[in-house]
Amino acid sequence: MEEDILKGAKVETREKPRRRLSVIVLLIVIIVALLLLLVNFITDWMWFIEMKYVSVFFKELFTQLKIGVPVFVVLAVLLDYYLRRLRKGYFAHIDSHEHTDMKRLGRYTNLVAILFAAFMAFYAANKMWFKVLEFANSTKFGKKDPLFGMEISFYIFKLDFLKEMNEFLIAAILLIIVMTILYYAILITMHSPDILKEDDTADFTQDEDRYSGNSNPFGGDTPFGRVFDNINNSRPRRPKRRFDDNNFKQFLTIASHQLTALGVIFFLMLALDFFLKQFDLLHAHTGVVYGAGFTDVNITLWMYRALIILSLIGAVTTAVFIHKKQIKKIFTVPVIMIGVGVLGVVLALIVQNLVVSPDELNKESKYLSRNIEYTQYAYDLDDVTTKNFAADENLTSADISDNKATISNIRINDYTPVKTFYNQTQSIRQYYTFNDVDVDRYQINGALTQTYLSTREIDESKISDTWLNRHIKYTHGYGLTLSKVNTVTASGQPDVLVKNIPPESSINEIDIKQPRIYFGELTNDYSLVDTSEDEFDYPDGSENKYTKYTGAAGIKLNPFARLMFAIRENSLKLLVSTNLNSDSRIIIYRNVEERVQKIMPYLSYEDDPYAVTANGRIYWIVDAYTTSSYYPYSEPYSGTTGTTNYIRNSIKVVVDAYNGDVNYYIVDKSDPIAKTYKKIYPALFKDFDQMPTELQSHIRYPNALFQVQSDIYSRYHMSNVKVFYQNEDQWDIAKEIYGTKVQQMTPNYYIINLPGEKDAEFISSIPFTPKGKQNMTALMIARNDGDNYGKLVLYQFPKSKTIYGPRQVEAMIDQNTKISQDFSLWSSAGSKYSRGNLFVIPIKDSLLYVEPVYLEASDSSIPEVKRVIVVYGDKISYEATLGDALSELFGSSGGADKSDNVKKDSSSDGSRLTRSDYIKKAQEAYDNAQDALKDGDWSAYGKYMDQLSDYLEKLS
């Protein structure tokens, strides 16, 4: 006995450590699983700490908890109470002879309530959290819809939330019904009702003549017979059972209470759904109207109201008929509702086609007026300043000279050739690239000057694909290239003002002190800094320069952080690399677009950030838009119902290319959506006056928005309903020949002295023509500077005379003998010519058209500015430079470059020219000599032949 006790004690002693070990292992498994599941959450949290936007990061989580926890608690308590009531009623009315495990049933009850509450709480918190914030922080627009008289903010911030809330409640009711059935199934399983009772009326056991299948084939007195009888008698005979009608009716009686409650609530939610649907009519598109039209207001709206009333009646009749146990009558109201819905749809079609369409203008006039007014407001076109523009032809030499600020900023270079030139001459090494070229303006030598600017970034696809190179060595781009839009060298290439590595600036106003680009358009991978390895900085002749990052970006890689990022990036090297130490940092989300999107995903962003330089640093500016698809009576830009029909460029995002700092500035304080977002994220959004002054001067009115507004305005400039309906004055955006193909014109940036304005300013413009015609009817201007930022001006031309549109000017150019001869000659010689954008430039009360022509030799990939065409009225000038063309037409160059003052190439030093350079220059001299010969200019012919002779001599 004592030995047994000792053995038991030893076994118990051995089992305790095993249990502890099992618990420890289980805890470790749980912790590891949680870390794996939460790795992105944890690393993003670290990143938001680095960005100093922790409140932004936790806004989502805390809001979800504020919604989810109360919803869970309330639902869990109510459902637990609801299920216990079901159980109590079931046990009170249902007879059963089975023993029920009440403790186990209680656990099932709690589990069903908790699971259901958790599912609904998770759905509500995850799906609706931001809509709850918009609802709670909504800002009024100061304008009401004309049909229901509701404030516009109701549609922008509240309607979608209410619809989702109602859908959530309807789904909850349906799920509660499913849960009720499930719970009854559990009750029936654990406490089976005596719905079936024994049937004693048909007992054939005494009928000796009836074969029962149980006779003993061995006989009762034989040994085998006795065994068979014992086996046969050991099986209990189950009595036959039939329905106990009384018990079954009691079972239905219990369920009737729950069915009544759920049915009533369902119909009430259905009534609310139809109530909310009537507001969707303001975003409908019936016939010619965007928004509620005649048919919507007089048929569809009343159909919804009838369905609301029927839903309320349905709630009452459901309760009455279930109480009376008249189940079939419950379906009377739903059938009537279906009939009303079908009738409403059919009647709407009949009215639209037989009543509205034959008299559409009169029937829809009131609604079209609303459509026009609200669309103009939604696209910020309700305050366009319209000015008459005479478009006379009375410019003089003095007028050209007085508008030097305009003339000297006409864009002769084009984006594509400039980008190609930068990549050919300024990329320095094969792994550098210029991804994009942006237009901006800078003060150069005291004058506002339009420029091209592009950053030099590392093309990750062109570096050796090793982990060390991608993440530790090649961490950043370097510097930028900047040139004027209007000046070219003697060879027709951009005159670069900021160039080379390290950056060399030929202008005092621009000095790049921090040229390193850790955040850009091509920086798509993470970088590791403060490692034991030096970072590649820039090439210096045959050697490389190296550096260490001194900026503030990056997350410190302590052991836990290294583990988390190793899991996140699927990289064991992050965990074991000896190049990393306790001071090392990881920089993530380096792509500018991804970076701003990660912080604030509820804005729409321009897909083309543009770089600027200020205070010796490089910054990125990203245009952010507030949009909605719920603005009443506004036409969606895409024309598809339910898509964006309200837009504002209210926010500018600035990203430091070295430190990665991200700042959001509200530039449109009147935008209610921006105001609402600022209420939600007070730590994120700053006022515009908090933006550094040096950066304020570089914000641009985005051409993407201006394009959207121009497309909408081409029709919605017509405020007269009759004119609008008949499209009597509809416009098209003008077309041009770009390259060698016809395309629709896009907005272009200029620096111009607008008529009546004292100073030159940075603007964007786009011309309009009457629909289906080519003459020009108007020119729209978007202003960019200072207090005038965002103001739209429409210069409307007189209808009493023909103003040449861009396509007509292009036709005049095509018909010019000299120009067409050159185009044919260049094409036949194997060179490729292309035409740049056609610029429509207002000067005083006249219009000037300018189009550069580019030539790309068959053996060269760099296009050059070959000629500049200037058209004024019926006159065309076709010269080597803009200054020459203007001088021919007006006797003044207006400050534009002329042939005799074009800057020579920086490579003009004979020691730096290659053989291909001399061949190119010899060809150019020959071409110029032939042009001079055709023009009868013998002096110029002799000069160019001397140049040709000189180049040929050097080639020999």
Short mmCIF file of C-alpha atoms in Angstrom, two decimals, residues 161-381:
data_model
loop_
_atom_site.label_atom_id
_atom_site.label_comp_id
_atom_site.label_asym_id
_atom_site.label_seq_id
_atom_site.Cartn_x
_atom_site.Cartn_y
_atom_site.Cartn_z
CA PHE A 161 -23.56 56.43 -42.71
CA LEU A 162 -27.32 56.20 -42.16
CA LYS A 163 -27.71 53.85 -45.13
CA GLU A 164 -24.96 51.58 -43.88
CA MET A 165 -26.36 51.68 -40.36
CA ASN A 166 -29.76 50.65 -41.64
CA GLU A 167 -28.26 47.88 -43.75
CA PHE A 168 -26.35 46.77 -40.67
CA LEU A 169 -29.56 46.59 -38.62
CA ILE A 170 -31.44 44.70 -41.35
CA ALA A 171 -28.57 42.24 -41.61
CA ALA A 172 -28.54 41.92 -37.81
CA ILE A 173 -32.26 41.07 -37.76
CA LEU A 174 -31.80 38.42 -40.43
CA LEU A 175 -28.82 36.98 -38.57
CA ILE A 176 -30.78 36.97 -35.31
CA ILE A 177 -33.42 34.88 -37.07
CA VAL A 178 -30.69 32.45 -38.17
CA MET A 179 -29.28 32.49 -34.64
CA THR A 180 -32.73 31.79 -33.19
CA ILE A 181 -33.15 28.77 -35.43
CA LEU A 182 -29.67 27.59 -34.50
CA TYR A 183 -30.39 27.99 -30.80
CA TYR A 184 -33.67 26.12 -31.08
CA ALA A 185 -31.73 23.33 -32.78
CA ILE A 186 -29.40 23.23 -29.77
CA LEU A 187 -32.39 23.16 -27.38
CA ILE A 188 -34.08 20.37 -29.32
CA THR A 189 -30.85 18.38 -29.32
CA MET A 190 -30.21 18.77 -25.60
CA HIS A 191 -33.82 18.78 -24.38
CA SER A 192 -35.76 16.77 -26.93
CA PRO A 193 -39.49 17.57 -26.83
CA ASP A 194 -42.13 14.87 -26.51
CA ILE A 195 -43.63 15.94 -29.79
CA LEU A 196 -43.86 12.22 -30.60
CA LYS A 197 -45.69 9.81 -28.20
CA GLU A 198 -45.96 6.01 -28.06
CA ASP A 199 -48.60 4.40 -30.24
CA ASP A 200 -50.42 1.55 -28.44
CA THR A 201 -53.27 1.17 -30.89
CA ALA A 202 -51.54 -1.19 -33.26
CA ASP A 203 -50.05 -4.10 -31.30
CA PHE A 204 -49.53 -7.22 -33.37
CA THR A 205 -47.54 -9.10 -30.75
CA GLN A 206 -50.54 -11.30 -29.85
CA ASP A 207 -51.29 -12.19 -33.40
CA GLU A 208 -49.71 -15.60 -33.62
CA ASP A 209 -50.64 -15.99 -37.24
CA ARG A 210 -48.76 -12.85 -38.32
CA TYR A 211 -45.08 -13.34 -39.16
CA SER A 212 -43.02 -10.92 -37.11
CA GLY A 213 -39.59 -11.80 -38.39
CA ASN A 214 -38.58 -12.97 -34.87
CA SER A 215 -39.41 -16.74 -35.02
CA ASN A 216 -36.64 -19.06 -33.83
CA PRO A 217 -35.37 -21.12 -36.75
CA PHE A 218 -33.54 -23.51 -34.36
CA GLY A 219 -36.48 -24.35 -32.13
CA GLY A 220 -36.82 -23.24 -28.51
CA ASP A 221 -35.53 -26.41 -26.75
CA THR A 222 -32.30 -26.90 -28.67
CA PRO A 223 -29.03 -25.35 -27.44
CA PHE A 224 -28.87 -23.09 -30.50
CA GLY A 225 -32.49 -22.15 -30.05
CA ARG A 226 -31.98 -21.02 -26.44
CA VAL A 227 -29.00 -18.85 -27.47
CA PHE A 228 -31.05 -17.28 -30.26
CA ASP A 229 -33.94 -16.54 -27.88
CA ASN A 230 -31.60 -14.87 -25.38
CA ILE A 231 -30.10 -12.62 -28.06
CA ASN A 232 -33.46 -11.76 -29.51
CA ASN A 233 -35.03 -10.96 -26.16
CA SER A 234 -32.09 -8.79 -25.06
CA ARG A 235 -32.96 -6.12 -27.68
CA PRO A 236 -35.60 -3.71 -26.32
CA ARG A 237 -38.49 -3.21 -28.60
CA ARG A 238 -39.02 0.54 -29.30
CA PRO A 239 -42.67 1.46 -29.43
CA LYS A 240 -43.99 3.18 -32.49
CA ARG A 241 -44.42 6.99 -32.02
CA ARG A 242 -46.68 9.62 -33.52
CA PHE A 243 -47.11 13.46 -33.26
CA ASP A 244 -48.45 14.89 -30.07
CA ASP A 245 -50.47 17.72 -31.66
CA ASN A 246 -50.89 19.60 -28.41
CA ASN A 247 -47.15 19.64 -27.68
CA PHE A 248 -46.32 20.73 -31.24
CA LYS A 249 -48.70 23.71 -31.05
CA GLN A 250 -47.07 24.77 -27.80
CA PHE A 251 -43.73 24.63 -29.58
CA LEU A 252 -44.99 27.04 -32.26
CA THR A 253 -46.52 29.31 -29.61
CA ILE A 254 -43.10 29.88 -28.02
CA ALA A 255 -41.51 30.89 -31.34
CA SER A 256 -44.36 33.31 -32.13
CA HIS A 257 -43.14 35.90 -29.63
CA GLN A 258 -39.70 36.06 -31.19
CA LEU A 259 -41.11 36.03 -34.72
CA THR A 260 -43.38 38.93 -33.83
CA ALA A 261 -40.57 41.06 -32.44
CA LEU A 262 -38.20 40.29 -35.30
CA GLY A 263 -40.89 40.77 -37.95
CA VAL A 264 -41.92 44.17 -36.58
CA ILE A 265 -38.33 45.39 -36.36
CA PHE A 266 -37.60 44.12 -39.88
CA PHE A 267 -40.51 46.06 -41.38
CA LEU A 268 -39.51 49.20 -39.46
CA MET A 269 -35.99 48.91 -40.85
CA LEU A 270 -37.48 48.39 -44.30
CA ALA A 271 -39.47 51.60 -43.89
CA LEU A 272 -36.28 53.44 -42.93
CA ASP A 273 -34.53 51.96 -45.97
CA PHE A 274 -37.19 53.33 -48.33
CA PHE A 275 -37.07 56.66 -46.50
CA LEU A 276 -33.34 56.92 -47.18
CA LYS A 277 -33.71 55.74 -50.79
CA GLN A 278 -35.69 58.85 -51.65
CA PHE A 279 -32.56 60.94 -51.06
CA ASP A 280 -30.72 58.88 -53.67
CA LEU A 281 -32.98 60.46 -56.27
CA LEU A 282 -30.82 63.58 -56.01
CA HIS A 283 -27.93 61.56 -57.47
CA ALA A 284 -30.01 59.79 -60.13
CA HIS A 285 -29.81 60.32 -63.89
CA THR A 286 -33.17 60.19 -65.62
CA GLY A 287 -33.49 61.62 -69.11
CA VAL A 288 -31.50 64.84 -69.50
CA VAL A 289 -31.26 65.68 -65.80
CA TYR A 290 -28.57 64.69 -63.32
CA GLY A 291 -30.49 64.62 -60.06
CA ALA A 292 -34.21 64.23 -59.45
CA GLY A 293 -36.17 65.06 -62.60
CA PHE A 294 -39.88 65.27 -63.36
CA THR A 295 -40.46 61.51 -63.31
CA ASP A 296 -38.37 61.01 -60.17
CA VAL A 297 -40.24 63.71 -58.24
CA ASN A 298 -43.75 62.86 -59.40
CA ILE A 299 -43.62 59.07 -59.67
CA THR A 300 -40.58 57.44 -58.06
CA LEU A 301 -40.64 59.64 -54.97
CA TRP A 302 -44.31 58.86 -54.32
CA MET A 303 -43.64 55.17 -54.89
CA TYR A 304 -41.03 55.30 -52.10
CA ARG A 305 -43.45 57.13 -49.83
CA ALA A 306 -46.13 54.51 -50.49
CA LEU A 307 -43.62 51.76 -49.68
CA ILE A 308 -42.73 53.53 -46.44
CA ILE A 309 -46.38 53.55 -45.37
CA LEU A 310 -46.84 49.91 -46.44
CA SER A 311 -43.75 48.93 -44.43
CA LEU A 312 -45.22 50.55 -41.33
CA ILE A 313 -48.54 48.77 -41.97
CA GLY A 314 -46.57 45.55 -42.44
CA ALA A 315 -45.02 45.97 -38.99
CA VAL A 316 -48.50 46.20 -37.43
CA THR A 317 -50.09 43.37 -39.43
CA THR A 318 -47.16 41.06 -38.69
CA ALA A 319 -47.75 41.42 -34.97
CA VAL A 320 -51.53 40.98 -35.35
CA PHE A 321 -51.46 37.96 -37.67
CA ILE A 322 -48.79 36.11 -35.70
CA HIS A 323 -50.83 36.67 -32.54
CA LYS A 324 -53.90 35.28 -34.29
CA LYS A 325 -51.83 32.45 -35.78
CA GLN A 326 -52.89 33.50 -39.28
CA ILE A 327 -49.47 32.93 -40.78
CA LYS A 328 -50.46 33.13 -44.44
CA LYS A 329 -51.93 36.62 -44.04
CA ILE A 330 -48.51 37.94 -42.99
CA PHE A 331 -47.45 37.81 -46.65
CA THR A 332 -50.32 40.08 -47.79
CA VAL A 333 -48.43 43.35 -47.25
CA PRO A 334 -45.14 42.14 -48.80
CA VAL A 335 -47.06 41.04 -51.90
CA ILE A 336 -48.74 44.46 -52.11
CA MET A 337 -45.31 46.12 -51.71
CA ILE A 338 -43.90 44.10 -54.59
CA GLY A 339 -46.89 45.11 -56.67
CA VAL A 340 -46.42 48.80 -55.81
CA GLY A 341 -42.70 48.55 -56.69
CA VAL A 342 -43.41 46.96 -60.07
CA LEU A 343 -46.22 49.43 -60.75
CA GLY A 344 -43.95 52.34 -59.85
CA VAL A 345 -41.21 51.21 -62.23
CA VAL A 346 -43.68 50.62 -65.09
CA LEU A 347 -45.45 53.92 -64.46
CA ALA A 348 -42.11 55.77 -64.36
CA LEU A 349 -41.21 54.35 -67.77
CA ILE A 350 -44.59 55.30 -69.20
CA VAL A 351 -44.46 58.85 -67.82
CA GLN A 352 -40.84 59.38 -68.93
CA ASN A 353 -41.49 58.23 -72.47
CA LEU A 354 -45.07 59.41 -73.07
CA VAL A 355 -45.35 62.52 -70.88
CA VAL A 356 -41.85 63.93 -70.32
CA SER A 357 -39.99 63.16 -73.56
CA PRO A 358 -42.52 64.85 -75.90
CA ASP A 359 -42.39 68.04 -73.79
CA GLU A 360 -38.98 67.59 -72.17
CA LEU A 361 -37.86 71.21 -72.01
CA ASN A 362 -40.99 72.42 -70.23
CA LYS A 363 -41.26 69.41 -67.94
CA GLU A 364 -37.58 69.35 -66.95
CA SER A 365 -36.83 73.08 -67.02
CA LYS A 366 -36.97 73.55 -63.23
CA TYR A 367 -34.83 70.49 -62.63
CA LEU A 368 -32.28 71.41 -65.31
CA SER A 369 -31.83 74.77 -63.61
CA ARG A 370 -30.97 72.95 -60.38
CA ASN A 371 -28.64 70.62 -62.27
CA ILE A 372 -26.71 73.57 -63.72
CA GLU A 373 -26.47 75.50 -60.46
CA TYR A 374 -25.36 72.62 -58.28
CA THR A 375 -22.89 71.17 -60.81
CA GLN A 376 -21.20 74.54 -61.13
CA TYR A 377 -20.82 74.73 -57.35
CA ALA A 378 -19.63 71.13 -56.99
CA TYR A 379 -16.74 71.77 -59.40
CA ASP A 380 -15.97 75.26 -58.07
CA LEU A 381 -17.19 76.87 -61.30
#
